[in-house]
mmCIF file of C-alpha atoms and ligand atoms in Angstrom:
data_model
loop_
_atom_site.group_PDB
_atom_site.id
_atom_site.type_symbol
_atom_site.label_atom_id
_atom_site.label_comp_id
_atom_site.label_asym_id
_atom_site.label_seq_id
_atom_site.Cartn_x
_atom_site.Cartn_y
_atom_site.Cartn_z
ATOM 1 C CA MET A 282 33.039 124.683 -208.569
ATOM 2 C CA ARG A 283 33.761 126.417 -205.216
ATOM 3 C CA ILE A 284 33.481 124.019 -202.281
ATOM 4 C CA ILE A 285 33.503 124.397 -198.530
ATOM 5 C CA LEU A 286 34.485 121.183 -196.792
ATOM 6 C CA CYS A 287 33.275 120.589 -193.171
ATOM 7 C CA GLY A 288 35.271 117.959 -191.352
ATOM 8 C CA PHE A 289 38.659 116.705 -192.431
ATOM 9 C CA GLY A 290 38.772 113.133 -191.146
ATOM 10 C CA VAL A 291 39.277 110.009 -193.271
ATOM 11 C CA VAL A 292 36.518 110.906 -195.685
ATOM 12 C CA GLY A 293 37.493 114.534 -196.161
ATOM 13 C CA GLN A 294 41.126 113.622 -196.745
ATOM 14 C CA SER A 295 40.209 110.822 -199.091
ATOM 15 C CA LEU A 296 38.071 113.313 -201.072
ATOM 16 C CA VAL A 297 40.818 115.903 -201.613
ATOM 17 C CA LYS A 298 43.200 113.067 -202.587
ATOM 18 C CA LEU A 299 40.574 111.899 -205.068
ATOM 19 C CA PHE A 300 40.232 115.456 -206.496
ATOM 20 C CA ASP A 301 44.024 115.612 -206.775
ATOM 21 C CA SER A 302 44.535 112.298 -208.497
ATOM 22 C CA ARG A 303 41.582 112.665 -210.846
ATOM 23 C CA ALA A 304 42.016 116.413 -211.622
ATOM 24 C CA GLU A 305 42.790 116.011 -215.305
ATOM 25 C CA ASP A 306 40.147 113.469 -216.164
ATOM 26 C CA LEU A 307 37.446 115.151 -214.092
ATOM 27 C CA TYR A 308 37.998 118.277 -216.149
ATOM 28 C CA ALA A 309 38.347 116.456 -219.487
ATOM 29 C CA LYS A 310 35.333 114.183 -218.991
ATOM 30 C CA TYR A 311 32.968 116.307 -217.016
ATOM 31 C CA GLY A 312 34.312 119.860 -217.089
ATOM 32 C CA LEU A 313 34.567 119.671 -213.295
ATOM 33 C CA LYS A 314 37.239 121.721 -211.547
ATOM 34 C CA PRO A 315 36.703 121.327 -207.793
ATOM 35 C CA ARG A 316 38.094 124.344 -205.963
ATOM 36 C CA VAL A 317 38.084 123.859 -202.226
ATOM 37 C CA VAL A 318 37.989 127.458 -200.851
ATOM 38 C CA ALA A 319 37.673 126.544 -197.195
ATOM 39 C CA VAL A 320 38.090 123.531 -194.907
ATOM 40 C CA PHE A 321 37.335 123.343 -191.245
ATOM 41 C CA ASP A 322 37.772 120.661 -188.584
ATOM 42 C CA SER A 323 36.982 120.740 -184.878
ATOM 43 C CA LYS A 324 40.147 122.706 -184.084
ATOM 44 C CA GLY A 325 40.272 125.352 -186.790
ATOM 45 C CA SER A 326 40.118 126.291 -190.424
ATOM 46 C CA ALA A 327 42.022 126.996 -193.622
ATOM 47 C CA VAL A 328 40.766 129.446 -196.252
ATOM 48 C CA ASP A 329 41.979 130.462 -199.686
ATOM 49 C CA LYS A 330 39.467 131.876 -202.126
ATOM 50 C CA SER A 331 41.699 130.886 -205.008
ATOM 51 C CA GLY A 332 41.655 127.241 -203.924
ATOM 52 C CA LEU A 333 43.528 125.331 -201.197
ATOM 53 C CA ASP A 334 46.433 123.065 -202.129
ATOM 54 C CA PHE A 335 45.244 119.474 -201.629
ATOM 55 C CA ASP A 336 48.643 118.030 -200.785
ATOM 56 C CA LYS A 337 49.417 120.779 -198.317
ATOM 57 C CA LEU A 338 46.055 120.300 -196.602
ATOM 58 C CA VAL A 339 46.658 116.563 -196.085
ATOM 59 C CA ASN A 340 50.242 117.162 -194.891
ATOM 60 C CA THR A 341 49.152 119.907 -192.461
ATOM 61 C CA LYS A 342 46.465 117.605 -190.971
ATOM 62 C CA LYS A 343 48.994 114.790 -190.663
ATOM 63 C CA LYS A 344 51.564 117.000 -188.913
ATOM 64 C CA PHE A 345 49.397 119.060 -186.622
ATOM 65 C CA GLY A 346 46.174 117.093 -186.317
ATOM 66 C CA THR A 347 44.227 120.045 -187.718
ATOM 67 C CA VAL A 348 44.080 122.195 -190.806
ATOM 68 C CA LYS A 349 44.417 125.411 -188.872
ATOM 69 C CA ASN A 350 48.223 125.485 -189.321
ATOM 70 C CA TYR A 351 47.806 125.480 -193.123
ATOM 71 C CA ALA A 352 48.961 129.092 -193.498
ATOM 72 C CA ASN A 353 51.464 131.085 -191.431
ATOM 73 C CA VAL A 354 48.743 133.495 -190.508
ATOM 74 C CA LYS A 355 46.102 131.323 -188.952
ATOM 75 C CA ASN A 356 42.504 131.765 -190.034
ATOM 76 C CA LYS A 357 40.433 132.770 -187.026
ATOM 77 C CA MET A 358 36.958 132.136 -188.476
ATOM 78 C CA THR A 359 34.737 129.435 -186.935
ATOM 79 C CA GLY A 360 32.969 126.997 -189.199
ATOM 80 C CA VAL A 361 29.706 128.891 -189.125
ATOM 81 C CA GLU A 362 31.460 132.208 -189.786
ATOM 82 C CA ILE A 363 33.111 130.582 -192.789
ATOM 83 C CA LEU A 364 29.757 129.380 -194.085
ATOM 84 C CA LYS A 365 28.286 132.877 -193.593
ATOM 85 C CA ASN A 366 31.195 134.860 -195.037
ATOM 86 C CA ILE A 367 32.959 132.781 -197.707
ATOM 87 C CA GLU A 368 31.285 132.484 -201.079
ATOM 88 C CA ALA A 369 30.994 128.936 -202.351
ATOM 89 C CA ASP A 370 28.656 126.836 -204.551
ATOM 90 C CA VAL A 371 28.631 123.599 -202.508
ATOM 91 C CA LEU A 372 28.995 122.595 -198.876
ATOM 92 C CA ILE A 373 30.319 119.080 -198.284
ATOM 93 C CA GLU A 374 29.422 117.968 -194.801
ATOM 94 C CA THR A 375 31.520 115.116 -193.422
ATOM 95 C CA THR A 376 31.430 115.687 -189.680
ATOM 96 C CA ALA A 377 30.465 112.715 -187.432
ATOM 97 C CA SER A 378 26.841 111.555 -187.255
ATOM 98 C CA ASN A 379 25.178 112.435 -183.947
ATOM 99 C CA TYR A 380 21.666 111.113 -183.254
ATOM 100 C CA LYS A 381 20.997 113.246 -180.153
ATOM 101 C CA ASP A 382 20.764 116.686 -181.678
ATOM 102 C CA ALA A 383 22.505 116.144 -185.098
ATOM 103 C CA GLU A 384 25.009 118.918 -184.338
ATOM 104 C CA PRO A 385 27.278 120.351 -185.561
ATOM 105 C CA GLY A 386 26.190 119.016 -188.983
ATOM 106 C CA MET A 387 22.620 120.359 -188.700
ATOM 107 C CA THR A 388 23.794 123.980 -188.281
ATOM 108 C CA HIS A 389 26.329 123.630 -191.117
ATOM 109 C CA ILE A 390 23.633 122.292 -193.480
ATOM 110 C CA THR A 391 20.889 124.742 -192.653
ATOM 111 C CA THR A 392 23.239 127.715 -192.649
ATOM 112 C CA ALA A 393 24.546 126.773 -196.045
ATOM 113 C CA MET A 394 21.118 126.122 -197.561
ATOM 114 C CA LYS A 395 19.712 129.429 -196.219
ATOM 115 C CA LYS A 396 22.683 131.149 -197.946
ATOM 116 C CA GLY A 397 21.751 129.493 -201.234
ATOM 117 C CA MET A 398 24.513 126.798 -201.281
ATOM 118 C CA HIS A 399 23.927 123.295 -202.548
ATOM 119 C CA VAL A 400 24.733 120.612 -199.979
ATOM 120 C CA ILE A 401 26.282 117.139 -200.037
ATOM 121 C CA SER A 402 26.038 115.371 -196.712
ATOM 122 C CA VAL A 403 27.597 112.039 -195.763
ATOM 123 C CA ASN A 404 26.664 112.872 -192.203
ATOM 124 C CA LYS A 405 23.552 110.850 -191.385
ATOM 125 C CA GLY A 406 22.588 112.680 -188.194
ATOM 126 C CA PRO A 407 20.720 115.666 -189.658
ATOM 127 C CA LEU A 408 18.853 113.502 -192.183
ATOM 128 C CA ALA A 409 17.940 110.855 -189.592
ATOM 129 C CA LEU A 410 16.472 113.447 -187.243
ATOM 130 C CA ALA A 411 14.976 115.901 -189.692
ATOM 131 C CA PHE A 412 14.735 114.503 -193.202
ATOM 132 C CA PRO A 413 11.314 115.983 -194.104
ATOM 133 C CA SER A 414 12.131 119.498 -192.887
ATOM 134 C CA LEU A 415 15.605 119.505 -194.522
ATOM 135 C CA MET A 416 13.965 118.629 -197.840
ATOM 136 C CA GLU A 417 11.486 121.411 -197.425
ATOM 137 C CA LEU A 418 14.322 123.839 -196.556
ATOM 138 C CA ALA A 419 16.185 122.807 -199.696
ATOM 139 C CA ILE A 420 13.101 123.355 -201.867
ATOM 140 C CA TYR A 421 12.363 126.663 -200.209
ATOM 141 C CA ASN A 422 15.855 127.950 -200.831
ATOM 142 C CA GLN A 423 16.012 126.402 -204.320
ATOM 143 C CA VAL A 424 19.132 124.385 -203.606
ATOM 144 C CA ILE A 425 20.037 120.754 -204.159
ATOM 145 C CA LEU A 426 20.563 118.486 -201.150
ATOM 146 C CA LYS A 427 22.415 115.217 -201.974
ATOM 147 C CA PHE A 428 23.302 112.398 -199.635
ATOM 148 C CA SER A 429 24.085 109.284 -201.640
ATOM 149 C CA GLY A 430 27.029 108.293 -199.353
ATOM 150 C CA THR A 431 24.789 108.054 -196.290
ATOM 151 C CA VAL A 432 23.426 104.621 -197.273
ATOM 152 C CA GLY A 433 25.883 102.038 -198.659
ATOM 153 C CA GLY A 434 28.933 104.331 -198.788
ATOM 154 C CA GLY A 435 30.255 103.979 -202.322
ATOM 155 C CA THR A 436 27.574 101.427 -203.348
ATOM 156 C CA PRO A 437 24.849 103.487 -204.987
ATOM 157 C CA ILE A 438 21.874 102.017 -203.110
ATOM 158 C CA LEU A 439 19.810 105.211 -203.052
ATOM 159 C CA ASP A 440 20.452 105.969 -206.748
ATOM 160 C CA TYR A 441 19.648 102.405 -207.760
ATOM 161 C CA ALA A 442 16.213 102.466 -206.122
ATOM 162 C CA LYS A 443 15.424 106.061 -207.085
ATOM 163 C CA ASN A 444 16.752 106.092 -210.659
ATOM 164 C CA SER A 445 17.354 102.597 -211.990
ATOM 165 C CA LEU A 446 13.936 101.447 -210.680
ATOM 166 C CA ARG A 447 12.278 104.683 -211.863
ATOM 167 C CA GLY A 448 8.616 104.123 -212.735
ATOM 168 C CA GLU A 449 8.447 100.911 -210.670
ATOM 169 C CA ARG A 450 6.548 100.867 -207.358
ATOM 170 C CA ILE A 451 8.851 99.462 -204.709
ATOM 171 C CA THR A 452 6.648 97.660 -202.257
ATOM 172 C CA SER A 453 9.155 96.670 -199.585
ATOM 173 C CA PHE A 454 12.856 96.238 -198.881
ATOM 174 C CA ASP A 455 15.097 94.423 -196.469
ATOM 175 C CA GLY A 456 18.780 95.314 -195.994
ATOM 176 C CA ILE A 457 21.987 94.652 -194.180
ATOM 177 C CA LEU A 458 23.018 98.268 -193.797
ATOM 178 C CA ASN A 459 25.672 98.148 -191.104
ATOM 179 C CA GLY A 460 29.019 96.579 -191.972
ATOM 180 C CA THR A 461 30.387 96.386 -188.406
ATOM 181 C CA THR A 462 27.544 94.314 -186.972
ATOM 182 C CA ASN A 463 27.612 92.117 -190.054
ATOM 183 C CA TYR A 464 31.277 91.488 -189.459
ATOM 184 C CA ILE A 465 30.617 90.592 -185.827
ATOM 185 C CA LEU A 466 27.673 88.318 -186.609
ATOM 186 C CA SER A 467 29.620 86.646 -189.484
ATOM 187 C CA ASN A 468 32.530 85.945 -187.118
ATOM 188 C CA MET A 469 30.225 84.523 -184.452
ATOM 189 C CA THR A 470 29.318 81.692 -186.894
ATOM 190 C CA THR A 471 32.861 80.388 -186.342
ATOM 191 C CA GLY A 472 32.141 79.956 -182.613
ATOM 192 C CA LEU A 473 33.414 83.328 -181.357
ATOM 193 C CA THR A 474 31.409 84.913 -178.551
ATOM 194 C CA PHE A 475 29.859 88.333 -179.086
ATOM 195 C CA GLU A 476 32.564 89.904 -176.833
ATOM 196 C CA ASP A 477 35.451 88.300 -178.736
ATOM 197 C CA ALA A 478 33.954 89.140 -182.118
ATOM 198 C CA LEU A 479 33.467 92.779 -180.997
ATOM 199 C CA LYS A 480 37.074 92.877 -179.725
ATOM 200 C CA ASP A 481 38.285 91.696 -183.134
ATOM 201 C CA ALA A 482 36.137 94.224 -184.970
ATOM 202 C CA LYS A 483 37.534 97.000 -182.743
ATOM 203 C CA GLU A 484 41.125 95.872 -183.464
ATOM 204 C CA LYS A 485 40.363 96.050 -187.211
ATOM 205 C CA GLY A 486 39.116 99.678 -186.733
ATOM 206 C CA TYR A 487 35.577 98.922 -187.918
ATOM 207 C CA VAL A 488 33.640 99.971 -184.839
ATOM 208 C CA GLU A 489 32.439 103.572 -184.490
ATOM 209 C CA ALA A 490 34.067 105.684 -181.744
ATOM 210 C CA ASP A 491 30.665 105.455 -180.030
ATOM 211 C CA GLU A 492 30.124 101.682 -180.300
ATOM 212 C CA SER A 493 26.477 102.037 -179.503
ATOM 213 C CA LEU A 494 25.835 103.512 -182.978
ATOM 214 C CA ASP A 495 26.722 100.164 -184.542
ATOM 215 C CA LEU A 496 25.793 97.693 -181.774
ATOM 216 C CA ASP A 497 22.380 99.135 -180.796
ATOM 217 C CA GLY A 498 21.328 99.478 -184.421
ATOM 218 C CA LEU A 499 21.287 103.316 -184.540
ATOM 219 C CA ASP A 500 23.397 103.533 -187.720
ATOM 220 C CA ALA A 501 21.122 101.007 -189.460
ATOM 221 C CA ALA A 502 18.071 102.836 -188.211
ATOM 222 C CA ALA A 503 19.383 106.182 -189.555
ATOM 223 C CA LYS A 504 19.893 104.567 -192.959
ATOM 224 C CA LEU A 505 16.362 103.100 -192.800
ATOM 225 C CA VAL A 506 14.971 106.573 -192.123
ATOM 226 C CA ILE A 507 16.831 107.974 -195.172
ATOM 227 C CA LEU A 508 15.640 105.124 -197.395
ATOM 228 C CA ALA A 509 12.068 105.313 -196.166
ATOM 229 C CA ASN A 510 11.823 109.004 -196.858
ATOM 230 C CA TRP A 511 13.714 109.146 -200.103
ATOM 231 C CA ILE A 512 12.613 105.873 -201.706
ATOM 232 C CA MET A 513 9.191 105.236 -200.204
ATOM 233 C CA GLY A 514 8.084 108.816 -199.528
ATOM 234 C CA ILE A 515 7.328 107.984 -195.892
ATOM 235 C CA LYS A 516 7.931 111.023 -193.732
ATOM 236 C CA VAL A 517 9.622 109.513 -190.675
ATOM 237 C CA THR A 518 12.526 110.303 -188.337
ATOM 238 C CA MET A 519 14.589 108.160 -185.920
ATOM 239 C CA PRO A 520 12.038 107.834 -183.109
ATOM 240 C CA ASP A 521 9.631 106.169 -185.582
ATOM 241 C CA ILE A 522 11.917 103.131 -186.022
ATOM 242 C CA ASP A 523 11.424 100.019 -183.935
ATOM 243 C CA CYS A 524 15.099 99.371 -183.268
ATOM 244 C CA THR A 525 16.936 96.453 -181.570
ATOM 245 C CA GLY A 526 20.659 95.953 -181.838
ATOM 246 C CA ILE A 527 22.850 92.779 -181.669
ATOM 247 C CA ARG A 528 24.104 92.853 -178.055
ATOM 248 C CA LYS A 529 21.757 90.049 -176.985
ATOM 249 C CA VAL A 530 22.596 87.719 -179.904
ATOM 250 C CA THR A 531 24.288 84.601 -178.508
ATOM 251 C CA THR A 532 26.333 81.806 -180.078
ATOM 252 C CA GLU A 533 23.319 79.566 -179.317
ATOM 253 C CA ASP A 534 21.099 81.771 -181.478
ATOM 254 C CA ILE A 535 23.654 81.497 -184.289
ATOM 255 C CA LYS A 536 23.879 77.677 -183.941
ATOM 256 C CA ARG A 537 20.060 77.319 -183.849
ATOM 257 C CA ALA A 538 19.832 79.320 -187.077
ATOM 258 C CA ALA A 539 22.638 77.341 -188.713
ATOM 259 C CA LYS A 540 20.663 74.052 -188.127
ATOM 260 C CA LYS A 541 17.939 75.559 -190.313
ATOM 261 C CA ASN A 542 20.574 76.598 -192.922
ATOM 262 C CA CYS A 543 20.084 80.241 -191.808
ATOM 263 C CA ALA A 544 22.326 82.985 -190.479
ATOM 264 C CA VAL A 545 21.409 85.708 -187.957
ATOM 265 C CA LYS A 546 21.711 89.185 -189.521
ATOM 266 C CA LEU A 547 20.880 92.661 -188.408
ATOM 267 C CA ILE A 548 18.096 93.483 -190.853
ATOM 268 C CA ALA A 549 16.548 96.887 -191.575
ATOM 269 C CA SER A 550 13.188 96.383 -193.115
ATOM 270 C CA CYS A 551 10.415 98.422 -194.580
ATOM 271 C CA ASN A 552 7.330 96.244 -194.935
ATOM 272 C CA ASP A 553 4.214 97.094 -192.933
ATOM 273 C CA LYS A 554 6.453 98.671 -190.308
ATOM 274 C CA LEU A 555 9.975 100.153 -190.201
ATOM 275 C CA VAL A 556 12.061 97.766 -188.111
ATOM 276 C CA VAL A 557 15.745 97.136 -187.337
ATOM 277 C CA GLY A 558 16.608 93.977 -185.495
ATOM 278 C CA PRO A 559 18.363 90.582 -185.656
ATOM 279 C CA LYS A 560 16.636 88.136 -187.965
ATOM 280 C CA GLU A 561 17.303 84.601 -189.375
ATOM 281 C CA ILE A 562 17.999 84.753 -193.087
ATOM 282 C CA PRO A 563 18.407 81.650 -195.330
ATOM 283 C CA LYS A 564 22.073 81.234 -196.213
ATOM 284 C CA ASP A 565 21.226 80.842 -199.885
ATOM 285 C CA ASP A 566 19.328 84.158 -200.044
ATOM 286 C CA PRO A 567 21.380 86.742 -202.033
ATOM 287 C CA LEU A 568 20.831 89.105 -199.132
ATOM 288 C CA CYS A 569 22.836 86.879 -196.809
ATOM 289 C CA VAL A 570 26.265 88.445 -197.322
ATOM 290 C CA ASN A 571 29.203 88.066 -194.904
ATOM 291 C CA GLY A 572 32.053 90.176 -193.460
ATOM 292 C CA THR A 573 31.624 93.950 -193.614
ATOM 293 C CA LEU A 574 29.502 93.834 -196.812
ATOM 294 C CA ASN A 575 26.141 95.614 -197.074
ATOM 295 C CA ALA A 576 23.238 94.234 -199.120
ATOM 296 C CA ILE A 577 19.735 95.368 -199.805
ATOM 297 C CA ALA A 578 16.865 93.595 -201.543
ATOM 298 C CA PHE A 579 14.175 95.806 -203.121
ATOM 299 C CA THR A 580 10.895 94.139 -204.003
ATOM 300 C CA SER A 581 8.867 95.963 -206.586
ATOM 301 C CA GLU A 582 5.474 95.500 -208.189
ATOM 302 C CA HIS A 583 6.614 94.311 -211.588
ATOM 303 C CA SER A 584 10.321 93.546 -211.457
ATOM 304 C CA GLY A 585 10.352 91.182 -208.493
ATOM 305 C CA THR A 586 13.097 91.247 -205.967
ATOM 306 C CA GLN A 587 16.530 92.654 -206.835
ATOM 307 C CA THR A 588 19.505 92.644 -204.536
ATOM 308 C CA ILE A 589 22.392 95.049 -204.605
ATOM 309 C CA ILE A 590 25.572 94.165 -202.745
ATOM 310 C CA GLY A 591 28.721 96.203 -201.970
ATOM 311 C CA ARG A 592 31.011 97.767 -199.435
ATOM 312 C CA GLY A 593 29.075 100.100 -197.188
ATOM 313 C CA ALA A 594 31.804 102.146 -195.646
ATOM 314 C CA GLY A 595 35.420 103.294 -196.066
ATOM 315 C CA GLY A 596 37.115 106.655 -196.717
ATOM 316 C CA ILE A 597 37.763 106.416 -200.491
ATOM 317 C CA GLU A 598 34.455 104.561 -201.141
ATOM 318 C CA THR A 599 32.510 107.362 -199.373
ATOM 319 C CA ALA A 600 34.637 110.019 -201.178
ATOM 320 C CA SER A 601 33.570 108.383 -204.394
ATOM 321 C CA SER A 602 29.898 108.830 -203.464
ATOM 322 C CA ILE A 603 30.575 112.545 -202.818
ATOM 323 C CA LEU A 604 32.127 112.895 -206.257
ATOM 324 C CA ARG A 605 29.064 111.239 -207.743
ATOM 325 C CA ASP A 606 26.800 113.760 -205.983
ATOM 326 C CA LEU A 607 29.001 116.606 -207.059
ATOM 327 C CA LEU A 608 28.750 115.549 -210.723
ATOM 328 C CA ASP A 609 24.976 115.267 -210.383
ATOM 329 C CA ILE A 610 24.800 118.825 -208.915
ATOM 330 C CA ARG A 611 26.932 120.112 -211.703
ATOM 331 C CA GLU A 612 24.760 118.500 -214.303
ATOM 332 C CA GLU A 613 21.550 119.728 -212.708
ATOM 333 C CA ILE A 614 22.878 123.314 -212.462
ATOM 334 C CA SER A 615 23.985 123.330 -216.067
ATOM 335 C CA ARG A 616 20.533 122.048 -217.201
ATOM 336 C CA ALA A 617 18.649 124.784 -215.234
HETATM 337 N N1 HSE B 300 29.600 102.087 -188.820
HETATM 338 C C1 HSE B 300 29.097 102.041 -190.171
HETATM 339 C C2 HSE B 300 29.126 100.537 -190.628
HETATM 340 C C3 HSE B 300 29.918 102.859 -191.107
HETATM 341 O O1 HSE B 300 29.692 99.704 -189.915
HETATM 342 O O2 HSE B 300 28.506 100.211 -191.614
HETATM 343 C C4 HSE B 300 29.122 103.351 -192.282
HETATM 344 O O3 HSE B 300 28.026 104.131 -192.014
#
């Protein structure tokens, strides 16, 4: 399978390492031979139609901070030129989520789909701002758009609701979908102020480069948009979410909740409305997970409430979700 990889940060690098370490068994078990024919980051690109060397890509990035020094003769093509000119089966989009205009991911995804490439995106921006129209574009171009890593990272939240609960009617859900804010709120139960808990989360490398994405609830809202569209069939985008972050949560709020045997959590919920905001959750509710964990409780018509818990972020975890999507695409193509 020929792949173009956009973005070569932690997730992109984890993915090629995963391809490398699992090469034999991916071929033996699934007949999958991932051939990365082009990679580009914000500074340049590397192209080899017969397949780039995974080790060399990672080492080049480590040494030069970009993949553009991969070959002696540098590739001059921009990302969009690569997407237009290099033949590939799948685009894997891993550039950073941006909730203002969704670029550059939006251009990568639409260019690839218009050219007939299947797409795997772990970038939430384009889906959060234009989920309904991206789905239509995929159908129009007869390509597959997959995005299981956008919610829950390696934890298959979307697949669980879509496939495992197939035939059920999910009536509502509530989730802790942002690990960073969960870490901060969990630490505040030990008496830390919001500022100190934030400082600690930053030191641990959990907080996004633009902290507002975590703290103001935008990351959780983007995940809620994806869930609402994909699981509930509600055609919404980011502006439709009533969103409040955790900046105003105080240690007093946390203590008040604790007296009622509750914890304050940033909850994304789909009930009558789509809302992200701090909420008191009983400590003995399975949803009430701590640290950087994510959790989501789906309530359905006949099977009651089921909660799925797991790590919601991380390079290798997200790479594993991409592999899952890639295997699904391969299976769908071979069935067609
Ligand atoms: N900033 C996100 C989180 C990363 O803390 O959950 C995964 O989307």
